XYZ file of C-alpha atoms in Angstrom:
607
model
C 110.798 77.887 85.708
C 111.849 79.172 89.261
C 111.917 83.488 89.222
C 114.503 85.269 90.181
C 114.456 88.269 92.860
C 116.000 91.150 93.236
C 115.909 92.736 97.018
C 115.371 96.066 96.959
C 113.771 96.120 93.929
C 115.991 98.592 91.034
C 113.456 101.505 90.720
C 113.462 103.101 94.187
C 110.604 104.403 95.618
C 108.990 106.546 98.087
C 108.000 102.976 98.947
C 110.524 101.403 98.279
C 112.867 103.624 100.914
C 110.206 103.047 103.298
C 111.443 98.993 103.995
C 114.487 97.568 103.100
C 112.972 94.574 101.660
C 110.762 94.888 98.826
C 108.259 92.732 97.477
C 106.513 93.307 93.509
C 104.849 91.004 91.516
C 107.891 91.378 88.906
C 109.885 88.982 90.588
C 107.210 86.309 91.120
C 106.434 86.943 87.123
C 109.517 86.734 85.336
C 110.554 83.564 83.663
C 114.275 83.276 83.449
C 114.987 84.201 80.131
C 113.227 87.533 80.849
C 114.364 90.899 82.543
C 112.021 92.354 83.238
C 96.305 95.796 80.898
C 94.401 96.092 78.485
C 95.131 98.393 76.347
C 95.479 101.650 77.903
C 94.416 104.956 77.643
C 93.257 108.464 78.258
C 95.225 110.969 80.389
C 96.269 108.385 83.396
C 97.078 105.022 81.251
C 96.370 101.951 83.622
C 96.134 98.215 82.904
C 92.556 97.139 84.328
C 90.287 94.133 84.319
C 87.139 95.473 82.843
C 83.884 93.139 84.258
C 81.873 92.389 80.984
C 78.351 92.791 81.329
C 76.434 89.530 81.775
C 73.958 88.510 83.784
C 76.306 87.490 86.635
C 77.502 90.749 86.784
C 75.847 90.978 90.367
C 77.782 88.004 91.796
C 80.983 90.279 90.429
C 79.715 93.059 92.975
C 78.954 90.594 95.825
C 82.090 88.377 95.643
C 83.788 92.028 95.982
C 81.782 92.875 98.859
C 82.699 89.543 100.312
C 86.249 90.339 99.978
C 86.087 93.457 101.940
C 84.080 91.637 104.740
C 86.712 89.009 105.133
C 89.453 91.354 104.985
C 88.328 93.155 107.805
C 87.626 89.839 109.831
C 91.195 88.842 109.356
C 93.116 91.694 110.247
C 93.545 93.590 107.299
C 93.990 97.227 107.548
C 93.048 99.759 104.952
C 92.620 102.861 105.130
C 91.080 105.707 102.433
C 90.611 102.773 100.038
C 88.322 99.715 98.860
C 87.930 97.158 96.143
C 85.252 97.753 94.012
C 83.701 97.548 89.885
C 82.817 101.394 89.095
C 82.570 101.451 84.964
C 82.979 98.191 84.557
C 86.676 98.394 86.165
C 87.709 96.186 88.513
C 90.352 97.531 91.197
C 91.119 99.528 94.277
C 89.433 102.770 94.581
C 90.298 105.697 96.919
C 86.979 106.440 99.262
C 88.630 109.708 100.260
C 91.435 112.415 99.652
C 94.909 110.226 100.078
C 98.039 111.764 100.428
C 101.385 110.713 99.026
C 103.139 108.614 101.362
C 99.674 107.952 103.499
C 99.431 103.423 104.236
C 97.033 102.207 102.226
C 96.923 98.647 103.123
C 98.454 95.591 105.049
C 97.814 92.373 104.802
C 99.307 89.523 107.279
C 101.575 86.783 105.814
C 98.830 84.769 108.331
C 96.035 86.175 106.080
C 97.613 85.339 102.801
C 98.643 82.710 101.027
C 102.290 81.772 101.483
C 104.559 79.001 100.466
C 107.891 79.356 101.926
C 111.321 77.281 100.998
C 111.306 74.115 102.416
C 108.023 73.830 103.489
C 106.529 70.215 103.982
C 103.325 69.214 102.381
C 100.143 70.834 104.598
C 97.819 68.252 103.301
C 99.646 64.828 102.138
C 96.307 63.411 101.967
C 96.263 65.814 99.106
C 99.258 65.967 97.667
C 101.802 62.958 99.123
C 105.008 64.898 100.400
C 107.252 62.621 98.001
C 105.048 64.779 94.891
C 104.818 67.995 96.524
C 108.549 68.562 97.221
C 109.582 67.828 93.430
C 106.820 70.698 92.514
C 108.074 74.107 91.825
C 106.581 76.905 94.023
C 103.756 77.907 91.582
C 102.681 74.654 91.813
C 102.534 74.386 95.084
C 100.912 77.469 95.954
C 98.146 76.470 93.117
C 97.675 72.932 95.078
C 97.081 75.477 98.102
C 94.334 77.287 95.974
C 92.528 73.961 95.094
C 92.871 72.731 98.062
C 91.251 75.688 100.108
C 88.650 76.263 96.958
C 87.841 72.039 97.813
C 87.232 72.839 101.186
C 84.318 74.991 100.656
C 82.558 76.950 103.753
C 85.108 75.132 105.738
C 88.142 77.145 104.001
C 89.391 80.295 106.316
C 89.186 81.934 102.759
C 85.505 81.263 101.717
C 84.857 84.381 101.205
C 87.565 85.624 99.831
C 88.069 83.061 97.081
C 84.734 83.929 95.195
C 86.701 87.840 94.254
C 89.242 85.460 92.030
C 88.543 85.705 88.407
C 86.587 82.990 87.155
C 88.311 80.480 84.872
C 87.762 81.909 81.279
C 88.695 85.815 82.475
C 92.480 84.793 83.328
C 93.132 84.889 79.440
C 96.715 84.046 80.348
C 99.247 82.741 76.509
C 99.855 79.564 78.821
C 96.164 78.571 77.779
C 96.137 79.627 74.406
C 96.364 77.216 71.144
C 99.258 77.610 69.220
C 97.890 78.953 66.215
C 97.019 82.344 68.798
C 100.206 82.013 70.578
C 102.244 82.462 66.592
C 99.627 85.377 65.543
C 102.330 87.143 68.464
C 104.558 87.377 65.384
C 107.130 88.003 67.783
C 109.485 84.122 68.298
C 111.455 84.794 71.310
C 108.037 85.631 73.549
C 106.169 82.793 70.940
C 108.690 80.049 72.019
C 108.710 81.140 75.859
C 104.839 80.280 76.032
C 104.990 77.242 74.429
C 108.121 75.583 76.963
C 105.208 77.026 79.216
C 102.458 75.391 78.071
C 104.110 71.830 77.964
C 105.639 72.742 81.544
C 102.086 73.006 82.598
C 101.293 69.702 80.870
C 104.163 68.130 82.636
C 103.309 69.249 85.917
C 99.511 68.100 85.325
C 100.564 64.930 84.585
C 102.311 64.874 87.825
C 99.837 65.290 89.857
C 96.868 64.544 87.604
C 95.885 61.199 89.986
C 95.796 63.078 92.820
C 93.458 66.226 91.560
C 90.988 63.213 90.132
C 91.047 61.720 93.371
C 89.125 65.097 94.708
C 86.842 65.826 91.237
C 89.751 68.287 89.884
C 90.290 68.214 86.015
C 92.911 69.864 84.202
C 90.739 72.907 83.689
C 90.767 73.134 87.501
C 94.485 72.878 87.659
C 95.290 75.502 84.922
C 92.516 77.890 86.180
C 94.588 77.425 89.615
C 97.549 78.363 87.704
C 97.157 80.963 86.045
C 95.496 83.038 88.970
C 99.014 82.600 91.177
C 101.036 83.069 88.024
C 98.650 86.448 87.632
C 98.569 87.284 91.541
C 101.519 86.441 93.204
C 104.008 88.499 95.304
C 107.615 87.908 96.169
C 109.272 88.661 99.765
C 112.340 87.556 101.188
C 112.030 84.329 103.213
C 114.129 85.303 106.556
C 113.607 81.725 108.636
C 114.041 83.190 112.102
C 110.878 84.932 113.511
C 111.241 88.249 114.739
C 110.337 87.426 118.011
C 113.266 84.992 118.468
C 115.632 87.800 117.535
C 114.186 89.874 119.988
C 114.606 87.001 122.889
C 118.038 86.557 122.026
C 118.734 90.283 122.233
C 117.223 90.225 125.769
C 119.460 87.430 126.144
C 122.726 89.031 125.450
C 121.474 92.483 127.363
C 120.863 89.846 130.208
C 124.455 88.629 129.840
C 126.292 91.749 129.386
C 124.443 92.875 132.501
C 125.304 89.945 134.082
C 129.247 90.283 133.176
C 129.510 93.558 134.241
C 128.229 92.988 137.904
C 130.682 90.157 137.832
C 133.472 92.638 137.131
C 131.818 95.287 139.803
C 130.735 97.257 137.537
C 127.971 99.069 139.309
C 125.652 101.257 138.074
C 126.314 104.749 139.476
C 123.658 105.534 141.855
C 120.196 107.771 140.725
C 121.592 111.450 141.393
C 124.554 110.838 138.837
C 121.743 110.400 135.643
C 125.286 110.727 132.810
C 126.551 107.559 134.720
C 123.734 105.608 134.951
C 123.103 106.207 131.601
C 126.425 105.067 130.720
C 126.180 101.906 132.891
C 123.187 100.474 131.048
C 124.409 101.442 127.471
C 126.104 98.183 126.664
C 123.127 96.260 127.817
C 120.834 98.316 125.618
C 123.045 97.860 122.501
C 123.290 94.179 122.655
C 119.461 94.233 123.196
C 118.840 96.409 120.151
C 121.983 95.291 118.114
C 122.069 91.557 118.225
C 118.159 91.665 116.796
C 119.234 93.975 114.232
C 122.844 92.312 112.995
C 120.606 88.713 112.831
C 117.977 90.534 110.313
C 120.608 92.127 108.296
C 122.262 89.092 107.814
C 119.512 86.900 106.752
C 118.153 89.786 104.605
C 121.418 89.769 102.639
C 120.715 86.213 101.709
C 117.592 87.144 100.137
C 118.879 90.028 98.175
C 121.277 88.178 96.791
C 118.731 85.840 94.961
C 120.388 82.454 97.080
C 118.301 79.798 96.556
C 115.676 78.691 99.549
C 115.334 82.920 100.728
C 112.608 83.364 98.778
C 109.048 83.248 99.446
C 105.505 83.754 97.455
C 102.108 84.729 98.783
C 98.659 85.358 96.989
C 97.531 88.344 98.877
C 93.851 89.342 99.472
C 93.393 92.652 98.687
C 96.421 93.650 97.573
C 96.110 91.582 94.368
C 93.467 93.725 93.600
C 95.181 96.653 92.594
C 96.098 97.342 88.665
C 99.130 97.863 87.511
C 100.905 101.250 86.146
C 104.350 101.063 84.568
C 104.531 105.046 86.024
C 102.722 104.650 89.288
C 105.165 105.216 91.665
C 103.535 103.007 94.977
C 104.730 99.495 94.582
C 104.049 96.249 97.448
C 107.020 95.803 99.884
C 107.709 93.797 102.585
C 108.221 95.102 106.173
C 109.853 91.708 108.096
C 109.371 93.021 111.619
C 105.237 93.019 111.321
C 105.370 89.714 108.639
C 103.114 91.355 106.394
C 103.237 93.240 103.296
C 102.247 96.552 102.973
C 101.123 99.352 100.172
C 101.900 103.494 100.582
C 101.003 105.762 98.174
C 103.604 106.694 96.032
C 101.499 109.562 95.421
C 98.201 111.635 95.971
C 94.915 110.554 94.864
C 91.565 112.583 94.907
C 88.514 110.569 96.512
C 87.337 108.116 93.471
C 90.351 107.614 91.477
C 91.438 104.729 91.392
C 94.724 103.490 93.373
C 97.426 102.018 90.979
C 100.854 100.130 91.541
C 103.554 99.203 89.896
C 104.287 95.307 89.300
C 107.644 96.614 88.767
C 110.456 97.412 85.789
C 108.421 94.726 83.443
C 108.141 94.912 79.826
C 105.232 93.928 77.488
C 106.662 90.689 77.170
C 106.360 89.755 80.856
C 103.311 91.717 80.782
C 101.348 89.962 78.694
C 103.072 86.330 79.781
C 101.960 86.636 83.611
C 99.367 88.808 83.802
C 97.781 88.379 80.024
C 97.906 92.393 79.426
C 99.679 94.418 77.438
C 100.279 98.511 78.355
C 100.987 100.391 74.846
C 101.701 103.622 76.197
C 103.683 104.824 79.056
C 105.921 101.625 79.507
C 109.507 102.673 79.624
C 110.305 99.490 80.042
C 109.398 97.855 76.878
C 112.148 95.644 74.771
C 112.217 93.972 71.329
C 113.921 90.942 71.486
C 115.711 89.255 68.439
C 116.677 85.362 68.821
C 119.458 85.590 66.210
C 120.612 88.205 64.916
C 122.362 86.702 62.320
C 119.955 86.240 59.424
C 119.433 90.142 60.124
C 122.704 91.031 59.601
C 123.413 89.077 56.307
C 120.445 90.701 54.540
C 121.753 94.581 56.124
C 125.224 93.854 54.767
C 124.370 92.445 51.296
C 122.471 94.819 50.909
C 124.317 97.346 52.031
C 127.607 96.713 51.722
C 127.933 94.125 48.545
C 128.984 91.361 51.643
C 128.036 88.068 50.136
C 125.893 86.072 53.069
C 128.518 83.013 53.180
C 131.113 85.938 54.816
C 128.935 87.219 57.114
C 127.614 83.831 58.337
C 131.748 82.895 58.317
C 132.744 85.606 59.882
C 130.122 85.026 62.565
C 130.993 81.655 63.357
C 134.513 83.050 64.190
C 133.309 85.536 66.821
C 134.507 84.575 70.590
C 132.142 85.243 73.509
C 134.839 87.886 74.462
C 133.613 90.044 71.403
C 130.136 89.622 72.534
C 127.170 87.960 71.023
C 124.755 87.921 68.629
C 121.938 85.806 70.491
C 119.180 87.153 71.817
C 120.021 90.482 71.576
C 118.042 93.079 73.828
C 116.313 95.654 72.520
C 115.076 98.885 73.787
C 114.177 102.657 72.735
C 117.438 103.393 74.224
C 119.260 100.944 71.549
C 121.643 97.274 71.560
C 122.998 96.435 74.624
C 126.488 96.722 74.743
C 127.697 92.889 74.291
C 125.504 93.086 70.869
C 126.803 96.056 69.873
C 130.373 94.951 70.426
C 129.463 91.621 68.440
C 128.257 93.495 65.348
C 130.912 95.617 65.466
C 133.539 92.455 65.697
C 131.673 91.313 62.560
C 132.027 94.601 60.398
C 135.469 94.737 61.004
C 135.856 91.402 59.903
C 133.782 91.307 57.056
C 135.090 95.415 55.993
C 138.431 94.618 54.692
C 138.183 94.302 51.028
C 134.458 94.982 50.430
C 133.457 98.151 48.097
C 130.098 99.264 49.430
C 127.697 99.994 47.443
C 126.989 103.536 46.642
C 124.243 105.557 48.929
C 123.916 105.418 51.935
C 125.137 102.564 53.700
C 126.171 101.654 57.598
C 129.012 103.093 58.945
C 128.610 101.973 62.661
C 127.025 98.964 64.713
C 124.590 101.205 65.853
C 123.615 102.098 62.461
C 123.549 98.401 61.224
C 121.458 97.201 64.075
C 119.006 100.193 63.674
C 119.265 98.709 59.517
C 118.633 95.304 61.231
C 115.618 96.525 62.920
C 114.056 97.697 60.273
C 114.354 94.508 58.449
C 112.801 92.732 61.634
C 109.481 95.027 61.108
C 109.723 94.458 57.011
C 109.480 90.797 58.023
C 106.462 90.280 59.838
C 103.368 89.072 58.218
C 101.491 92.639 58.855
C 102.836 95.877 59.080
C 102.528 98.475 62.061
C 99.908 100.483 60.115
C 97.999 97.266 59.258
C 97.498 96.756 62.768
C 96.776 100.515 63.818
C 93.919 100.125 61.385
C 92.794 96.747 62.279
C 93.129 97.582 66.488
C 90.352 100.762 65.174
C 88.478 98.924 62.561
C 87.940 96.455 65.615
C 86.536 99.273 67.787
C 84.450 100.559 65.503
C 83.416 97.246 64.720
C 82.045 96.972 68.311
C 80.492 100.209 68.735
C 78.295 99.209 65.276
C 77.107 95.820 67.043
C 76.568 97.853 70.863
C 74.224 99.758 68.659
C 72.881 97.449 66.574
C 71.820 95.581 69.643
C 70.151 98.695 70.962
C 68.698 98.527 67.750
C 67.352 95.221 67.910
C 66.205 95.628 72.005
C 64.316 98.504 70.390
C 62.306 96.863 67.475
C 61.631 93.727 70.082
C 60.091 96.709 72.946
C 57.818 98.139 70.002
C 56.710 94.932 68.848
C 55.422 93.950 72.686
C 53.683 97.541 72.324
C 52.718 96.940 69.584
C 51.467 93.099 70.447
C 49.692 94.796 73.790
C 47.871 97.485 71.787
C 46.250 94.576 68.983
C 45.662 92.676 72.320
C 43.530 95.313 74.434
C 42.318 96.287 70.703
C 40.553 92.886 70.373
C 38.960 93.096 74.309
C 37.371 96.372 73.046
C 35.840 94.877 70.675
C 34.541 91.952 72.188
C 33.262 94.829 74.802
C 31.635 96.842 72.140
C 29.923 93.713 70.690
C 29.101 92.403 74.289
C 25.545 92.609 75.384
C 24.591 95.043 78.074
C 27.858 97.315 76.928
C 27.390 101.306 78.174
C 28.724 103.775 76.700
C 30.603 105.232 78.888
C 32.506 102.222 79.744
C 33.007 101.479 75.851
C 34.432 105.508 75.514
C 37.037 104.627 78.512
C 38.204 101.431 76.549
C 38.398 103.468 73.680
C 40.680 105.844 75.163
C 42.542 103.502 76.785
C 43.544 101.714 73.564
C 44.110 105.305 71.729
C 46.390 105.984 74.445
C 48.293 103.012 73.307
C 48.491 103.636 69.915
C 45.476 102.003 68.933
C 42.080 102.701 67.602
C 40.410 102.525 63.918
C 41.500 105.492 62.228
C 44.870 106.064 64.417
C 46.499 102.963 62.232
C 49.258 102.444 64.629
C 49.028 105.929 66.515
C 52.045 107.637 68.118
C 54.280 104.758 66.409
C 53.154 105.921 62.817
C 54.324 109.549 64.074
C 58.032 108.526 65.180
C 61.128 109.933 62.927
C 62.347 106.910 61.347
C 66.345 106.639 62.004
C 67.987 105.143 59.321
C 70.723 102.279 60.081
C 74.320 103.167 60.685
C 76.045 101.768 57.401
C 77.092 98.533 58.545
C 81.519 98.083 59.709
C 82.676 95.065 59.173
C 84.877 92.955 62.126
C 88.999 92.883 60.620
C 89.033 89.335 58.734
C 91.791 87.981 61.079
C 88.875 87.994 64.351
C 87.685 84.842 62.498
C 90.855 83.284 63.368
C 90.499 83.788 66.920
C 87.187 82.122 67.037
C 85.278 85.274 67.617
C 87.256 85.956 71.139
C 87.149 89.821 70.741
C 89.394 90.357 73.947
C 92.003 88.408 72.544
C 92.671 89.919 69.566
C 92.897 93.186 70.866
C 95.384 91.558 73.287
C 97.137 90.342 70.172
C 97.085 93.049 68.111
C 98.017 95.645 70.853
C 100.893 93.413 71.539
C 102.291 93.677 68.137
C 101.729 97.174 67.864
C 103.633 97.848 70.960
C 106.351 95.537 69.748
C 106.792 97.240 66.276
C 106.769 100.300 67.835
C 109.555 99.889 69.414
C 111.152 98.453 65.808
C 110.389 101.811 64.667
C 111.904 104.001 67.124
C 115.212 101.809 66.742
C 115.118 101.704 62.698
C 114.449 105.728 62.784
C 117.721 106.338 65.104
């Protein structure tokens, strides 16, 4: 599924103004079909990766470290900002005061990795160029990431490729089973994952002899996958290097210069500064404008979405950052310096942490390519209904006595000039216009005759959609207050077992007291029963093992004095975890997903 791109992106910026060509992860994300992090919260809602805490925690902290200490070796600038893990979040932090508009970083297309239209095969010992050209870019670029990852120490990005997420912690749909994948209760996003999931077996099977050839299973090749489906920017692909656009502005300087002393066209000597001024004026335009008509030309091309003026790059650093449906600093490209570049769409106080937008993307695309869902703050979220058909026959029998058979007749007569009733689009704002004009094509044809039922009833498309909607929500196997209570019930659920562990971390630390004080208990005996014993060395034992809660009448000493706490009364995990095989992270994924997509049923069904 090849993305699209749209160049300058449609939500300008103060980035965004800054360079004419911009560059967001939303058009390296989106599958066709679509237009457009954890669950967020708190006064500045942010999707983050949130580092569990294990015992390789440390490597987490080191492979970040790593990633600054490459970046620097290979020429990329930052300024007021860092990668880091600070409470358990993963992302770019600001190490002092920033100031909207201030450069944050830039990273080198040399220092990334790029695959660009056309491109032959870098390693056909790898990959044979026959294979690699039938590939679509994702695939390619994820060939690039084995490839470097099977170099080792020899890579130029060693260090860099330790800071991508282990396999396991890009919990992408693409790798779920289906029963997960259908607990989305939503069937449009439901039946985009799984044409992904068999792409992905397709393309494994294409290059599945070549990947054993170098020890790489599947699990490699999906891991690869999903971290450039997850990480990838978009920039325009202009083919002709600056530098050449500069030479062949000197060029035509060199030849307007040249025509012009052919015609005697002197410069006017150094006194007369307005005429020598004047003389070299053409020259200087042709040096300035020839450079500058050649970039807008090719740049064109890529805005208009023509095939081969795209390219894709994994870029260090910059794929760090978390995403913020309302941040207002987004990646662009700038063409002249080859590299892409972050500003800050706004000001940040020394340890917040820097956010960007992936662009105009809604939950759906969200949680598809980056395996995150943002439940508040997304303007850009969209409910979208395969067929609206079965919808509309229950709304109209219902509410206007319209037998099913005419609806679903009248439906078959409607022309794609009176709009259309597939996949109809969604959002808080309402139906897009060619649905709206289909279900109102359909009332008019199914009106004449019908006596509506009394109450109240639909008198508009609008209205019947918004009836339509709220048979969508009636229809799903939970309701959005059964998963409001389930999404808490969970996180209560995990703040019993946090302290329940504490619990049990405390009760194992008194029982090694507790083991220590019967142990030095038993040497004081043998001491007191020891021949030659003195006194005063049996009275220090004796206060050493008082001191640690032992002794004969003490019983167990300071323990026997501590305030019993009783136990928190037990919560419960929501029944449906059990279907996810335990995997707390993604069922809240799930569930946050449906509430987000319900909510948006609501808003709709309430207008």
């Amino acid at each position: 599924m090849l993305p699209s791109i749209n160049l300058p992106t449609s939500r300008p910026s103060r980035v965004a103004a800054r360079a004419r060509f911009c560059t967001c992860r939303s058009a390296a994300s989106q599958s066709p079909s679509s237009s457009s992090s954890s669950l967020s919260g708190g006064p500045a809602p942010s999707t983050t990766t949130t580092i569990p805490t294990t015992p390789g925690r440390s490597s987490d902290f080191a492979s970040v470290l790593g990633l600054v200490q490459w970046a620097v070796a290979n020429k990329v600038r930052f300024t007021g900002c860092r990668p880091d893990i600070r409470e358990g979040v993963r992302g770019v932090f600001a190490t002092s005061d920033i100031g909207a508009g201030d450069n944050l970083v830039a990273v080198p297309l040399g220092s990334s990795l790029v695959v660009r239209p056309g491109e032959r095969c870098p390693f056909p010992d790898f990959i044979p160029q026959d294979v690699w050209v039938g590939l679509p870019w994702y695939c390619q670029l994820a060939c690039k990431v084995l490839h470097e990852r099977r170099l080792g120490p020899a890579s130029r990005f060693a260090d860099y490729l330790p800071a991508l997420p282990p396999p396991g912690r890009v919990d992408l749909p693409a790798l779920w089973p289906a029963e997960h994948v259908r607990r989305l209760q939503y069937p449009y996003l439901e039946q985009q994952i799984l044409d992904e999931q068999e792409e992905w077996r397709r393309l494994y099977d294409t290059v599945r002899r070549h990947l054993e050839r170098r020890d790489l299973s599947r699990e490699d090749f999906y891991w690869a996958l999903a971290c450039v489906r997850s990480r990838t920017f978009a920039g325009p692909h202009l083919p002709t290097p600056p530098a050449v656009k500069l030479a062949a502005g000197a060029a035509a300087a060199a030849a307007v210069a040249a025509f012009r002393a052919a015609l005697g066209i002197d410069a006017a000597d150094g006194a007369d500064v307005a005429a020598g001024a004047a003389a070299v004026l053409p020259a200087a335009l042709a040096a300035l404008g020839v450079p500058a008509v050649w970039q807008a030309a090719e740049a064109r091309r890529a805005a208009s979405g023509e095939a081969g003026t795209v390219l894709y790059a994994v870029c260090p650093f910059i794929d760090m950052f978390n995403h913020d449906s309302r941040a207002q600093s987004e990646c662009v490209f700038a063409p002249w310096k080859d590299e892409f570049r972050v500003a800050a769409g706004e000001s940040y106080r020394r340890g917040q942490q820097l956010l960007i937008s992936y662009g105009n993307q809604s939950n759906d695309a969200l949680l598809q390519r980056y395996g995150f869902v943002q439940l508040d703050g997304n303007p850009y979220d969209r409910y979208v209904v395969q067929d609206m058909r079965p919808l509309l026959e229950a709304v109209l029998e219902r509410d206007m006595a319209v037998p099913r058979e005419a609806v679903r007749a009248a439906a078959r007569e409607l022309t794609p000039s009176a709009g259309s009733l597939d996949q109809a689009v969604l959002t808080a704002a309402g139906a897009q216009q060619d649905t709206l004009a289909a279900v109102a094509s359909l009332l008019k044809a199914v009106a004449g005759g019908q006596a509506a039922r009394e109450g109240a009833r639909p008198t508009s498309a609008a209205a019947v959609v918004a009836a339509a909607c709220g048979e969508e929500a009636a229809a799903a196997a939970t309701s959005l207050q059964e998963d409001e209570a389930a999404l808490a019930q969970l996180g209560q659920w995990e703040t019993w077992e946090e302290a329940a562990a504490e619990r049990t971390a405390a009760a194992a630390a008194a029982a090694a007291a507790a083991a220590a004080a019967e142990q030095a208990r038993g040497k004081l005996e043998e001491t007191w029963t020891g021949e030659g014993a003195e006194g005063g060395a049996v009275g220090e034992d004796a206060a050493v093992v008082a001191a640690a809660g032992g002794g004969e009448e003490g019983g167990d000493g300071a323990a026997a004095d501590a305030t019993v706490v009783p136990e928190a009364e037990p919560v419960l995990a929501p029944p449906e975890l059990a279907a996810f095989g335990g995997n707390v992270e993604r069922y809240r994924t799930v569930l946050t997903f449906r509430i987000a997509k319900k909510r948006v049923l609501r808003t709709l069904a309430a207008a």
